[in-house]
């Protein structure tokens, strides 16, 4: 059982000794089937694994993730795993399972070819170790490689038992507890302030009137042309070039005629559920438009930034070149995120803007279900 080290100074791998990342890549190139049981995963590693599966024409892949069902799973990891699981299922090559019975902290990698395992790795390295990033460049792991048939059969049986007795396909796991990923896109943005949890709770204690649930008008999927260039997808509208982050919310009559709806062109202060504060207002024909007052991108940084942080979508630098609409927000994506509306509720409180004007304060939420406190 050769020891696999980590190539980090001052303990550089030398004298012909192997490291985990190189050995993993070497084995996966020889395999047609890969089974992995790991405690934790990372966004970078999942994207790299997905690429490895495609590049090496892997016929069968099983990924079992062990620590999150009890601890809570980061939103971006959950949504990435759901997407990958669906894609693997559609291609008929495998699935992603979640251990639901206990915290599983093992790290097992089994590589097979023509129906027989030929190599394995066990040790301290979670799946994140296959990628190079700021954390893995400074985190030392030690593992061993296995190539003898008896040990490989034992490892294969262990993974099978874990799969059969302790885990479920991620799409079948009910009420997966999620940990919200912080959206830092508004950090240091002009006209936006950061507030703490105590301030948010103070405003929450002074809510008044009913909550307005504002539907986000989006296409059902990428094939639906309706709303493709409006509302939170206004960047795809024909005409002048817009940045991907620009966002205008255009409300239906049943919303803008509500008695509790904000007054026409009367600025108010929005306090968000994740601790940001900025000015917004309603305007336009019939007072139907709702957006951030000082810059249309502010609402986008908050709203779209939440979807980016959750791993639902990636921002597009040049929308005019996005012919495949990869940056388009759809109803399918909002449902995967866990919320299809903005919740807007007035409070009895007031707050000063940067010019000293006293404004009404409204709470705005885009918080999906099943979130756990980080």
PDB file of C-alpha atoms in Angstrom, residues 76-363:
ATOM      1  CA  UNK A  76     -24.207  26.095  -3.955  1.00  0.00           C
ATOM      2  CA  UNK A  77     -23.036  22.527  -3.277  1.00  0.00           C
ATOM      3  CA  UNK A  78     -26.614  21.237  -3.087  1.00  0.00           C
ATOM      4  CA  UNK A  79     -27.699  22.862  -6.338  1.00  0.00           C
ATOM      5  CA  UNK A  80     -24.551  21.735  -8.133  1.00  0.00           C
ATOM      6  CA  UNK A  81     -25.044  18.153  -6.912  1.00  0.00           C
ATOM      7  CA  UNK A  82     -28.699  18.194  -8.007  1.00  0.00           C
ATOM      8  CA  UNK A  83     -27.740  19.414 -11.467  1.00  0.00           C
ATOM      9  CA  UNK A  84     -24.933  16.865 -11.854  1.00  0.00           C
ATOM     10  CA  UNK A  85     -27.130  14.036 -10.596  1.00  0.00           C
ATOM     11  CA  UNK A  86     -29.809  14.898 -13.161  1.00  0.00           C
ATOM     12  CA  UNK A  87     -27.262  15.135 -15.967  1.00  0.00           C
ATOM     13  CA  UNK A  88     -25.675  11.796 -15.022  1.00  0.00           C
ATOM     14  CA  UNK A  89     -29.122  10.215 -14.789  1.00  0.00           C
ATOM     15  CA  UNK A  90     -30.113  11.574 -18.205  1.00  0.00           C
ATOM     16  CA  UNK A  91     -26.897  10.190 -19.697  1.00  0.00           C
ATOM     17  CA  UNK A  92     -27.452   6.850 -17.941  1.00  0.00           C
ATOM     18  CA  UNK A  93     -24.036   6.811 -16.272  1.00  0.00           C
ATOM     19  CA  UNK A  94     -24.723   7.146 -12.552  1.00  0.00           C
ATOM     20  CA  UNK A  95     -26.009   9.095  -9.584  1.00  0.00           C
ATOM     21  CA  UNK A  96     -25.158  11.066  -6.454  1.00  0.00           C
ATOM     22  CA  UNK A  97     -26.244   9.769  -3.049  1.00  0.00           C
ATOM     23  CA  UNK A  98     -26.444  11.390   0.384  1.00  0.00           C
ATOM     24  CA  UNK A  99     -25.748   9.445   3.597  1.00  0.00           C
ATOM     25  CA  UNK A 100     -28.795  10.008   5.823  1.00  0.00           C
ATOM     26  CA  UNK A 101     -28.234   7.723   8.818  1.00  0.00           C
ATOM     27  CA  UNK A 102     -25.098   9.227  10.410  1.00  0.00           C
ATOM     28  CA  UNK A 103     -22.105  11.453   9.726  1.00  0.00           C
ATOM     29  CA  UNK A 104     -19.956   9.540   7.276  1.00  0.00           C
ATOM     30  CA  UNK A 105     -16.405  10.901   7.237  1.00  0.00           C
ATOM     31  CA  UNK A 106     -14.710   8.206   5.161  1.00  0.00           C
ATOM     32  CA  UNK A 107     -12.762   8.975   1.987  1.00  0.00           C
ATOM     33  CA  UNK A 108     -12.813   6.049  -0.431  1.00  0.00           C
ATOM     34  CA  UNK A 109     -12.081   5.990  -4.155  1.00  0.00           C
ATOM     35  CA  UNK A 110     -12.553   2.840  -6.249  1.00  0.00           C
ATOM     36  CA  UNK A 111     -11.538   2.542  -9.904  1.00  0.00           C
ATOM     37  CA  UNK A 112     -12.731  -0.309 -12.124  1.00  0.00           C
ATOM     38  CA  UNK A 113     -12.315  -1.440 -15.695  1.00  0.00           C
ATOM     39  CA  UNK A 114     -14.303  -4.083 -17.585  1.00  0.00           C
ATOM     40  CA  UNK A 115     -16.296  -4.916 -14.464  1.00  0.00           C
ATOM     41  CA  UNK A 116     -13.347  -5.460 -12.111  1.00  0.00           C
ATOM     42  CA  UNK A 117     -11.741  -3.017  -9.638  1.00  0.00           C
ATOM     43  CA  UNK A 118      -8.048  -2.466 -10.358  1.00  0.00           C
ATOM     44  CA  UNK A 119      -7.162   0.340  -7.920  1.00  0.00           C
ATOM     45  CA  UNK A 120      -8.393   2.215  -4.890  1.00  0.00           C
ATOM     46  CA  UNK A 121      -7.423   5.095  -2.618  1.00  0.00           C
ATOM     47  CA  UNK A 122      -8.304   5.572   1.063  1.00  0.00           C
ATOM     48  CA  UNK A 123      -7.028   8.176   3.499  1.00  0.00           C
ATOM     49  CA  UNK A 124      -7.698  11.704   4.726  1.00  0.00           C
ATOM     50  CA  UNK A 125      -8.417  13.391   1.383  1.00  0.00           C
ATOM     51  CA  UNK A 126     -11.984  14.534   0.752  1.00  0.00           C
ATOM     52  CA  UNK A 127     -13.009  15.028  -2.861  1.00  0.00           C
ATOM     53  CA  UNK A 128     -11.926  18.671  -2.672  1.00  0.00           C
ATOM     54  CA  UNK A 129      -8.321  17.492  -2.773  1.00  0.00           C
ATOM     55  CA  UNK A 130      -8.547  16.739  -6.512  1.00  0.00           C
ATOM     56  CA  UNK A 131      -8.686  20.479  -7.288  1.00  0.00           C
ATOM     57  CA  UNK A 132      -6.122  23.184  -6.734  1.00  0.00           C
ATOM     58  CA  UNK A 133      -7.433  26.244  -4.926  1.00  0.00           C
ATOM     59  CA  UNK A 134      -6.472  28.518  -2.053  1.00  0.00           C
ATOM     60  CA  UNK A 135      -7.515  25.952   0.563  1.00  0.00           C
ATOM     61  CA  UNK A 136      -6.111  22.762  -0.942  1.00  0.00           C
ATOM     62  CA  UNK A 137      -2.808  24.430  -1.738  1.00  0.00           C
ATOM     63  CA  UNK A 138      -2.249  24.758   2.017  1.00  0.00           C
ATOM     64  CA  UNK A 139      -4.011  21.647   3.371  1.00  0.00           C
ATOM     65  CA  UNK A 140      -1.896  18.532   3.769  1.00  0.00           C
ATOM     66  CA  UNK A 141      -3.502  15.112   3.233  1.00  0.00           C
ATOM     67  CA  UNK A 142      -2.103  11.581   3.515  1.00  0.00           C
ATOM     68  CA  UNK A 143      -3.662   8.568   1.808  1.00  0.00           C
ATOM     69  CA  UNK A 144      -2.677   5.119   0.555  1.00  0.00           C
ATOM     70  CA  UNK A 145      -3.275   3.489  -2.805  1.00  0.00           C
ATOM     71  CA  UNK A 146      -4.614  -0.052  -3.004  1.00  0.00           C
ATOM     72  CA  UNK A 147      -4.084  -2.501  -5.833  1.00  0.00           C
ATOM     73  CA  UNK A 148      -4.310  -5.970  -4.259  1.00  0.00           C
ATOM     74  CA  UNK A 149      -7.493  -7.828  -5.141  1.00  0.00           C
ATOM     75  CA  UNK A 150      -8.545  -8.750  -1.582  1.00  0.00           C
ATOM     76  CA  UNK A 151      -8.423  -5.143  -0.338  1.00  0.00           C
ATOM     77  CA  UNK A 152     -10.204  -3.889  -3.455  1.00  0.00           C
ATOM     78  CA  UNK A 153     -13.051  -6.380  -2.958  1.00  0.00           C
ATOM     79  CA  UNK A 154     -13.351  -5.283   0.668  1.00  0.00           C
ATOM     80  CA  UNK A 155     -13.460  -1.617  -0.350  1.00  0.00           C
ATOM     81  CA  UNK A 156     -16.019  -2.390  -3.041  1.00  0.00           C
ATOM     82  CA  UNK A 157     -18.231  -4.185  -0.516  1.00  0.00           C
ATOM     83  CA  UNK A 158     -17.940  -1.289   1.945  1.00  0.00           C
ATOM     84  CA  UNK A 159     -19.106   1.233  -0.672  1.00  0.00           C
ATOM     85  CA  UNK A 160     -21.957  -1.087  -1.696  1.00  0.00           C
ATOM     86  CA  UNK A 161     -23.167  -1.455   1.896  1.00  0.00           C
ATOM     87  CA  UNK A 162     -22.944   2.302   2.422  1.00  0.00           C
ATOM     88  CA  UNK A 163     -25.009   2.790  -0.706  1.00  0.00           C
ATOM     89  CA  UNK A 164     -27.601   0.102   0.050  1.00  0.00           C
ATOM     90  CA  UNK A 165     -28.097   0.633   3.789  1.00  0.00           C
ATOM     91  CA  UNK A 166     -27.275   4.248   4.578  1.00  0.00           C
ATOM     92  CA  UNK A 167     -27.868   6.579   1.622  1.00  0.00           C
ATOM     93  CA  UNK A 168     -30.487   7.912  -0.776  1.00  0.00           C
ATOM     94  CA  UNK A 169     -30.271   9.525  -4.188  1.00  0.00           C
ATOM     95  CA  UNK A 170     -30.007  13.277  -3.570  1.00  0.00           C
ATOM     96  CA  UNK A 171     -33.186  14.001  -5.544  1.00  0.00           C
ATOM     97  CA  UNK A 172     -35.094  11.697  -3.177  1.00  0.00           C
ATOM     98  CA  UNK A 173     -33.785  13.232   0.066  1.00  0.00           C
ATOM     99  CA  UNK A 174     -36.649  15.167   1.733  1.00  0.00           C
ATOM    100  CA  UNK A 175     -36.028  18.481   3.488  1.00  0.00           C
ATOM    101  CA  UNK A 176     -32.286  18.594   2.943  1.00  0.00           C
ATOM    102  CA  UNK A 177     -31.071  21.216   5.454  1.00  0.00           C
ATOM    103  CA  UNK A 178     -29.312  23.996   3.529  1.00  0.00           C
ATOM    104  CA  UNK A 179     -26.820  26.579   4.699  1.00  0.00           C
ATOM    105  CA  UNK A 180     -27.167  29.950   2.995  1.00  0.00           C
ATOM    106  CA  UNK A 181     -24.097  31.135   1.114  1.00  0.00           C
ATOM    107  CA  UNK A 182     -23.226  34.760   1.749  1.00  0.00           C
ATOM    108  CA  UNK A 183     -23.746  37.058  -1.224  1.00  0.00           C
ATOM    109  CA  UNK A 184     -20.855  39.521  -1.181  1.00  0.00           C
ATOM    110  CA  UNK A 185     -21.654  41.158  -4.512  1.00  0.00           C
ATOM    111  CA  UNK A 186     -22.979  44.264  -2.725  1.00  0.00           C
ATOM    112  CA  UNK A 187     -19.811  44.704  -0.685  1.00  0.00           C
ATOM    113  CA  UNK A 188     -18.331  48.196  -1.172  1.00  0.00           C
ATOM    114  CA  UNK A 189     -21.062  49.139  -3.695  1.00  0.00           C
ATOM    115  CA  UNK A 190     -21.980  52.828  -3.605  1.00  0.00           C
ATOM    116  CA  UNK A 191     -25.381  53.671  -2.043  1.00  0.00           C
ATOM    117  CA  UNK A 192     -25.482  50.332  -0.164  1.00  0.00           C
ATOM    118  CA  UNK A 193     -24.895  49.807   3.565  1.00  0.00           C
ATOM    119  CA  UNK A 194     -24.272  46.625   5.564  1.00  0.00           C
ATOM    120  CA  UNK A 195     -26.291  46.098   8.753  1.00  0.00           C
ATOM    121  CA  UNK A 196     -25.992  43.460  11.461  1.00  0.00           C
ATOM    122  CA  UNK A 197     -28.383  40.754  12.647  1.00  0.00           C
ATOM    123  CA  UNK A 198     -29.548  42.808  15.647  1.00  0.00           C
ATOM    124  CA  UNK A 199     -30.677  45.627  13.356  1.00  0.00           C
ATOM    125  CA  UNK A 200     -32.557  43.210  11.106  1.00  0.00           C
ATOM    126  CA  UNK A 201     -34.313  41.700  14.122  1.00  0.00           C
ATOM    127  CA  UNK A 202     -35.295  45.178  15.327  1.00  0.00           C
ATOM    128  CA  UNK A 203     -37.013  45.899  12.025  1.00  0.00           C
ATOM    129  CA  UNK A 204     -38.663  42.470  12.073  1.00  0.00           C
ATOM    130  CA  UNK A 205     -40.265  43.340  15.413  1.00  0.00           C
ATOM    131  CA  UNK A 206     -41.930  46.376  13.841  1.00  0.00           C
ATOM    132  CA  UNK A 207     -43.643  44.890  10.810  1.00  0.00           C
ATOM    133  CA  UNK A 208     -46.974  46.409   9.855  1.00  0.00           C
ATOM    134  CA  UNK A 209     -49.582  45.270   7.371  1.00  0.00           C
ATOM    135  CA  UNK A 210     -49.545  42.175   5.148  1.00  0.00           C
ATOM    136  CA  UNK A 211     -46.556  40.919   3.195  1.00  0.00           C
ATOM    137  CA  UNK A 212     -46.648  41.519  -0.560  1.00  0.00           C
ATOM    138  CA  UNK A 213     -45.450  38.490  -2.491  1.00  0.00           C
ATOM    139  CA  UNK A 214     -44.112  39.810  -5.793  1.00  0.00           C
ATOM    140  CA  UNK A 215     -43.892  37.085  -8.476  1.00  0.00           C
ATOM    141  CA  UNK A 216     -40.663  37.119 -10.470  1.00  0.00           C
ATOM    142  CA  UNK A 217     -41.764  36.987 -14.109  1.00  0.00           C
ATOM    143  CA  UNK A 218     -39.388  34.680 -15.937  1.00  0.00           C
ATOM    144  CA  UNK A 219     -39.556  32.109 -18.761  1.00  0.00           C
ATOM    145  CA  UNK A 220     -40.551  28.592 -17.711  1.00  0.00           C
ATOM    146  CA  UNK A 221     -37.349  27.216 -19.207  1.00  0.00           C
ATOM    147  CA  UNK A 222     -34.677  28.122 -21.730  1.00  0.00           C
ATOM    148  CA  UNK A 223     -36.997  27.267 -24.635  1.00  0.00           C
ATOM    149  CA  UNK A 224     -39.771  29.630 -23.517  1.00  0.00           C
ATOM    150  CA  UNK A 225     -39.541  33.063 -25.251  1.00  0.00           C
ATOM    151  CA  UNK A 226     -41.954  34.746 -22.802  1.00  0.00           C
ATOM    152  CA  UNK A 227     -40.309  37.277 -20.439  1.00  0.00           C
ATOM    153  CA  UNK A 228     -36.923  36.457 -21.984  1.00  0.00           C
ATOM    154  CA  UNK A 229     -35.977  40.140 -22.107  1.00  0.00           C
ATOM    155  CA  UNK A 230     -37.839  41.646 -19.161  1.00  0.00           C
ATOM    156  CA  UNK A 231     -37.841  41.911 -15.380  1.00  0.00           C
ATOM    157  CA  UNK A 232     -34.798  40.169 -13.889  1.00  0.00           C
ATOM    158  CA  UNK A 233     -33.781  39.188 -17.441  1.00  0.00           C
ATOM    159  CA  UNK A 234     -34.004  42.753 -18.770  1.00  0.00           C
ATOM    160  CA  UNK A 235     -30.347  42.507 -19.812  1.00  0.00           C
ATOM    161  CA  UNK A 236     -31.529  40.323 -22.730  1.00  0.00           C
ATOM    162  CA  UNK A 237     -33.980  42.931 -24.023  1.00  0.00           C
ATOM    163  CA  UNK A 238     -33.464  44.251 -27.544  1.00  0.00           C
ATOM    164  CA  UNK A 239     -32.093  47.764 -27.858  1.00  0.00           C
ATOM    165  CA  UNK A 240     -29.338  49.300 -25.781  1.00  0.00           C
ATOM    166  CA  UNK A 241     -26.672  47.086 -24.269  1.00  0.00           C
ATOM    167  CA  UNK A 242     -27.225  46.287 -20.635  1.00  0.00           C
ATOM    168  CA  UNK A 243     -25.086  44.610 -18.016  1.00  0.00           C
ATOM    169  CA  UNK A 244     -26.159  41.166 -16.839  1.00  0.00           C
ATOM    170  CA  UNK A 245     -26.721  42.493 -13.304  1.00  0.00           C
ATOM    171  CA  UNK A 246     -29.328  45.127 -14.279  1.00  0.00           C
ATOM    172  CA  UNK A 247     -32.738  44.242 -12.863  1.00  0.00           C
ATOM    173  CA  UNK A 248     -36.202  45.816 -13.162  1.00  0.00           C
ATOM    174  CA  UNK A 249     -39.241  44.167 -11.607  1.00  0.00           C
ATOM    175  CA  UNK A 250     -42.469  44.922 -13.477  1.00  0.00           C
ATOM    176  CA  UNK A 251     -45.531  44.074 -11.424  1.00  0.00           C
ATOM    177  CA  UNK A 252     -48.912  42.872 -12.594  1.00  0.00           C
ATOM    178  CA  UNK A 253     -52.109  44.829 -11.897  1.00  0.00           C
ATOM    179  CA  UNK A 254     -53.072  42.535  -9.020  1.00  0.00           C
ATOM    180  CA  UNK A 255     -49.865  43.604  -7.272  1.00  0.00           C
ATOM    181  CA  UNK A 256     -49.624  47.344  -7.975  1.00  0.00           C
ATOM    182  CA  UNK A 257     -53.306  47.899  -7.092  1.00  0.00           C
ATOM    183  CA  UNK A 258     -52.903  46.400  -3.603  1.00  0.00           C
ATOM    184  CA  UNK A 259     -53.671  49.045  -0.950  1.00  0.00           C
ATOM    185  CA  UNK A 260     -50.405  48.262   0.853  1.00  0.00           C
ATOM    186  CA  UNK A 261     -48.262  48.660  -2.303  1.00  0.00           C
ATOM    187  CA  UNK A 262     -45.587  51.418  -2.077  1.00  0.00           C
ATOM    188  CA  UNK A 263     -46.572  54.934  -3.136  1.00  0.00           C
ATOM    189  CA  UNK A 264     -45.660  56.258  -6.586  1.00  0.00           C
ATOM    190  CA  UNK A 265     -42.126  57.684  -6.769  1.00  0.00           C
ATOM    191  CA  UNK A 266     -41.819  57.869  -2.987  1.00  0.00           C
ATOM    192  CA  UNK A 267     -38.355  56.468  -2.170  1.00  0.00           C
ATOM    193  CA  UNK A 268     -38.147  54.030   0.726  1.00  0.00           C
ATOM    194  CA  UNK A 269     -35.348  52.143   2.434  1.00  0.00           C
ATOM    195  CA  UNK A 270     -35.141  48.416   1.817  1.00  0.00           C
ATOM    196  CA  UNK A 271     -33.605  46.174   4.478  1.00  0.00           C
ATOM    197  CA  UNK A 272     -32.902  42.688   3.170  1.00  0.00           C
ATOM    198  CA  UNK A 273     -33.088  39.397   5.062  1.00  0.00           C
ATOM    199  CA  UNK A 274     -29.319  38.965   4.633  1.00  0.00           C
ATOM    200  CA  UNK A 275     -28.337  42.354   5.992  1.00  0.00           C
ATOM    201  CA  UNK A 276     -28.108  44.911   3.186  1.00  0.00           C
ATOM    202  CA  UNK A 277     -29.788  48.343   3.102  1.00  0.00           C
ATOM    203  CA  UNK A 278     -30.433  50.481   0.031  1.00  0.00           C
ATOM    204  CA  UNK A 279     -33.040  52.819  -1.452  1.00  0.00           C
ATOM    205  CA  UNK A 280     -35.794  51.565  -3.741  1.00  0.00           C
ATOM    206  CA  UNK A 281     -38.970  52.966  -5.244  1.00  0.00           C
ATOM    207  CA  UNK A 282     -41.900  52.247  -7.537  1.00  0.00           C
ATOM    208  CA  UNK A 283     -42.567  54.264 -10.671  1.00  0.00           C
ATOM    209  CA  UNK A 284     -43.501  53.981 -14.355  1.00  0.00           C
ATOM    210  CA  UNK A 285     -46.916  53.591 -15.957  1.00  0.00           C
ATOM    211  CA  UNK A 286     -49.485  52.587 -13.318  1.00  0.00           C
ATOM    212  CA  UNK A 287     -46.678  52.600 -10.752  1.00  0.00           C
ATOM    213  CA  UNK A 288     -45.851  49.028 -11.807  1.00  0.00           C
ATOM    214  CA  UNK A 289     -42.047  49.210 -11.894  1.00  0.00           C
ATOM    215  CA  UNK A 290     -40.091  48.341  -8.758  1.00  0.00           C
ATOM    216  CA  UNK A 291     -36.320  48.637  -8.600  1.00  0.00           C
ATOM    217  CA  UNK A 292     -33.359  50.050  -6.720  1.00  0.00           C
ATOM    218  CA  UNK A 293     -33.413  53.820  -6.953  1.00  0.00           C
ATOM    219  CA  UNK A 294     -29.787  54.841  -7.436  1.00  0.00           C
ATOM    220  CA  UNK A 295     -28.615  52.090  -9.790  1.00  0.00           C
ATOM    221  CA  UNK A 296     -30.532  49.247 -11.453  1.00  0.00           C
ATOM    222  CA  UNK A 297     -27.580  46.962 -10.776  1.00  0.00           C
ATOM    223  CA  UNK A 298     -28.022  47.247  -6.995  1.00  0.00           C
ATOM    224  CA  UNK A 299     -31.220  45.179  -7.058  1.00  0.00           C
ATOM    225  CA  UNK A 300     -29.476  42.786  -9.434  1.00  0.00           C
ATOM    226  CA  UNK A 301     -26.398  42.481  -7.235  1.00  0.00           C
ATOM    227  CA  UNK A 302     -28.709  41.479  -4.397  1.00  0.00           C
ATOM    228  CA  UNK A 303     -31.255  39.299  -6.216  1.00  0.00           C
ATOM    229  CA  UNK A 304     -29.110  37.695  -8.918  1.00  0.00           C
ATOM    230  CA  UNK A 305     -26.190  37.628  -6.509  1.00  0.00           C
ATOM    231  CA  UNK A 306     -28.202  35.288  -4.285  1.00  0.00           C
ATOM    232  CA  UNK A 307     -28.731  32.917  -7.218  1.00  0.00           C
ATOM    233  CA  UNK A 308     -25.036  33.050  -8.100  1.00  0.00           C
ATOM    234  CA  UNK A 309     -23.994  32.366  -4.499  1.00  0.00           C
ATOM    235  CA  UNK A 310     -26.440  29.451  -4.410  1.00  0.00           C
ATOM    236  CA  UNK A 311     -24.841  27.865  -7.482  1.00  0.00           C
ATOM    237  CA  UNK A 312     -27.962  28.303  -9.629  1.00  0.00           C
ATOM    238  CA  UNK A 313     -26.460  30.461 -12.373  1.00  0.00           C
ATOM    239  CA  UNK A 314     -23.160  32.063 -13.373  1.00  0.00           C
ATOM    240  CA  UNK A 315     -22.930  35.769 -14.281  1.00  0.00           C
ATOM    241  CA  UNK A 316     -22.319  36.701 -17.909  1.00  0.00           C
ATOM    242  CA  UNK A 317     -19.687  39.305 -18.732  1.00  0.00           C
ATOM    243  CA  UNK A 318     -20.935  40.152 -22.225  1.00  0.00           C
ATOM    244  CA  UNK A 319     -24.655  39.463 -22.556  1.00  0.00           C
ATOM    245  CA  UNK A 320     -24.664  40.307 -26.262  1.00  0.00           C
ATOM    246  CA  UNK A 321     -22.471  37.245 -26.849  1.00  0.00           C
ATOM    247  CA  UNK A 322     -24.649  34.887 -24.788  1.00  0.00           C
ATOM    248  CA  UNK A 323     -26.455  33.390 -27.781  1.00  0.00           C
ATOM    249  CA  UNK A 324     -27.373  30.244 -25.833  1.00  0.00           C
ATOM    250  CA  UNK A 325     -28.914  32.280 -22.977  1.00  0.00           C
ATOM    251  CA  UNK A 326     -26.769  30.554 -20.365  1.00  0.00           C
ATOM    252  CA  UNK A 327     -27.286  33.497 -18.031  1.00  0.00           C
ATOM    253  CA  UNK A 328     -31.072  33.544 -18.398  1.00  0.00           C
ATOM    254  CA  UNK A 329     -33.028  33.071 -15.165  1.00  0.00           C
ATOM    255  CA  UNK A 330     -35.934  30.633 -15.587  1.00  0.00           C
ATOM    256  CA  UNK A 331     -38.823  29.375 -13.464  1.00  0.00           C
ATOM    257  CA  UNK A 332     -37.092  26.000 -13.239  1.00  0.00           C
ATOM    258  CA  UNK A 333     -34.062  27.708 -11.706  1.00  0.00           C
ATOM    259  CA  UNK A 334     -36.114  29.716  -9.207  1.00  0.00           C
ATOM    260  CA  UNK A 335     -37.933  26.560  -8.113  1.00  0.00           C
ATOM    261  CA  UNK A 336     -34.613  24.802  -7.655  1.00  0.00           C
ATOM    262  CA  UNK A 337     -33.416  27.754  -5.556  1.00  0.00           C
ATOM    263  CA  UNK A 338     -36.555  27.434  -3.440  1.00  0.00           C
ATOM    264  CA  UNK A 339     -38.379  30.744  -3.947  1.00  0.00           C
ATOM    265  CA  UNK A 340     -40.160  32.318  -6.916  1.00  0.00           C
ATOM    266  CA  UNK A 341     -41.272  35.596  -5.309  1.00  0.00           C
ATOM    267  CA  UNK A 342     -39.868  38.586  -3.470  1.00  0.00           C
ATOM    268  CA  UNK A 343     -41.454  39.176  -0.068  1.00  0.00           C
ATOM    269  CA  UNK A 344     -41.924  42.876   0.732  1.00  0.00           C
ATOM    270  CA  UNK A 345     -43.297  44.053   4.091  1.00  0.00           C
ATOM    271  CA  UNK A 346     -43.564  47.585   5.457  1.00  0.00           C
ATOM    272  CA  UNK A 347     -42.383  48.397   8.994  1.00  0.00           C
ATOM    273  CA  UNK A 348     -43.288  51.235  11.351  1.00  0.00           C
ATOM    274  CA  UNK A 349     -39.641  52.310  11.386  1.00  0.00           C
ATOM    275  CA  UNK A 350     -37.817  55.032   9.478  1.00  0.00           C
ATOM    276  CA  UNK A 351     -34.175  55.417   8.471  1.00  0.00           C
ATOM    277  CA  UNK A 352     -32.085  58.254   7.065  1.00  0.00           C
ATOM    278  CA  UNK A 353     -30.548  57.971   3.637  1.00  0.00           C
ATOM    279  CA  UNK A 354     -27.085  59.297   2.762  1.00  0.00           C
ATOM    280  CA  UNK A 355     -28.522  62.801   2.325  1.00  0.00           C
ATOM    281  CA  UNK A 356     -30.245  62.852   5.707  1.00  0.00           C
ATOM    282  CA  UNK A 357     -33.781  62.319   4.376  1.00  0.00           C
ATOM    283  CA  UNK A 358     -36.019  60.216   6.633  1.00  0.00           C
ATOM    284  CA  UNK A 359     -37.518  57.274   4.727  1.00  0.00           C
ATOM    285  CA  UNK A 360     -39.948  54.477   5.503  1.00  0.00           C
ATOM    286  CA  UNK A 361     -38.280  51.103   6.014  1.00  0.00           C
ATOM    287  CA  UNK A 362     -39.495  47.964   4.234  1.00  0.00           C
ATOM    288  CA  UNK A 363     -38.184  44.447   4.788  1.00  0.00           C
TER     289      UNK A 363
END
